[in-house]
């Protein structure tokens, strides 16, 4: 095969030094291989011509054939536009231009047959197409099949490197590589996955002859992309597991059993039991556990964490639980300390505001092994903290911790401790597989009994009177209320003012009740005082920013009001909502917005009102925002620079890719078989520049 990766594009017919420089700069395309892997972003089916009477508002780009019957220029100045009536005898559609009016009028003639190409829109009963592509009939008939469209930048367009020009360059490129391109998957995988050959796939991704072969080409290329991603992630996990091994927790001992029989205030849910069995199997296996525990807010993850830590303690190891905020760490500490009191264990709390003297004592107890369980924040992973024998580290609400921080915990021992990562942001399975391919996943998919589903209501700002009346009713029944304001870094100052105004306003509206306020800019001590007011029930209403998002548990709080709900993402709204509905009472979540909302926002709010299911919400979030924006993926270190696969949509292909990658590694963990030589080469090629984060987790 010709080595396309070392052939400079500037020598291609139709490219030359100037265009090559543009392609370098704008699209990062240097070699013929880079160019070949620059796929079209859409295709237009020119094999079919529609009739105007068939058009509805939901169609993609379509092709019509007919005549322009009139032109009309409407409006003045910047609002000026050109419209043309276009008919094919079955109906009439309006063509609209906002730019290049003079050019269009001169170029296109009345009573001449054209093909018109574009996306139809419906306004009331009228149809139109804005900035259509228009060609004389003869020009079109020569290019049947699907027409590829390539993304180009503004700068490229001004230098005449538009999609059409890219198409031509691709064609020229293809002419220079007449020999078959070599295959990049072993024959048995091609057969198993039922994909077409690489050569055929590449040709048809650029020049598809039919929608059917295009689908096959896309399937092949998506599969390959996801397959190598999975192979890479899984390879390091398997290697690491074999190399490092883990502590074996031989027994379920006295401490665990006494806790289970004497201290547990309620029956475990079946889901909690199942997950504990999964963890038990891991920590007893001699391999290091790396497990992600997903469970919706309020599903009882803390208890699972605690009981896992007791397994460690029973086997003579220390355990720690790391939380993302001080408030949360403190709350965990209090809950856990109370629960294990009868067992006589030493439980310590280590956070940024632990006093120096106390801190030294704790550091010392950790070293001597006198501390059994440590709960804390980032303070736990500081270099000055050393354990005598850390056997299990639990990380709560993982999306605030990056992979690098996880890795720091590993190094606190000669052997890495078992790791349990807990998250209430349910990551869709497909995403978890890609981002945390190295973690096994457990799910708590059942809430403790007796919870009533939270009712969610979307309300407009101008209905505050009614809202206050129902708030009052709730407080009279002894309930407490959260009011949350957005606080976003860039507009911090005005947001803070917004929050403080809201606080004053609520104080004035509810003079007979106590209102407290918490936000991230407060000193920890102040925050603590205000939080305590609410937790103890002294304050009836808490006005806060999203600092209360994570983990805070006040079962008596039954109403969550979210101001400017349009400014929050779906997952965040769901997290906030999870702060209520923890007791036996009916709880409510009120999403406040103004009337002016974008389409996307409306969709988000509708989803929130419709469902309480965290997984459904997170799937929807993934669909609406794309994986790059998902909470947690940014810090996770994986670059979502997939060329063709889409994590949100290609779940089935991902699963297939993962299954086959697993099969490969079970058969040949180090990829030394001759038939797998190709895999090794491809991995080296694909991942040579990327930092391999799998190595450290
Ligand atoms: P999360 O999964 O959001 O961290 P928590 O662990 O904070 O949830 O648990 C939420 C509440 O449910 C706590 O008050 C906890 O005591 C309670 N809880 C946990 N497990 C059970 C159970 N099996 N039965 C009843 N209540 C439970
Ligand atoms: Mg929690």
XYZ file of C-alpha atoms in Angstrom, residues 59 90 348 514 599:
5
model
C -37.945 16.960 5.546
C -47.953 20.276 -8.314
C -11.629 10.725 61.666
C -36.342 32.149 59.614
C -36.589 25.391 22.153
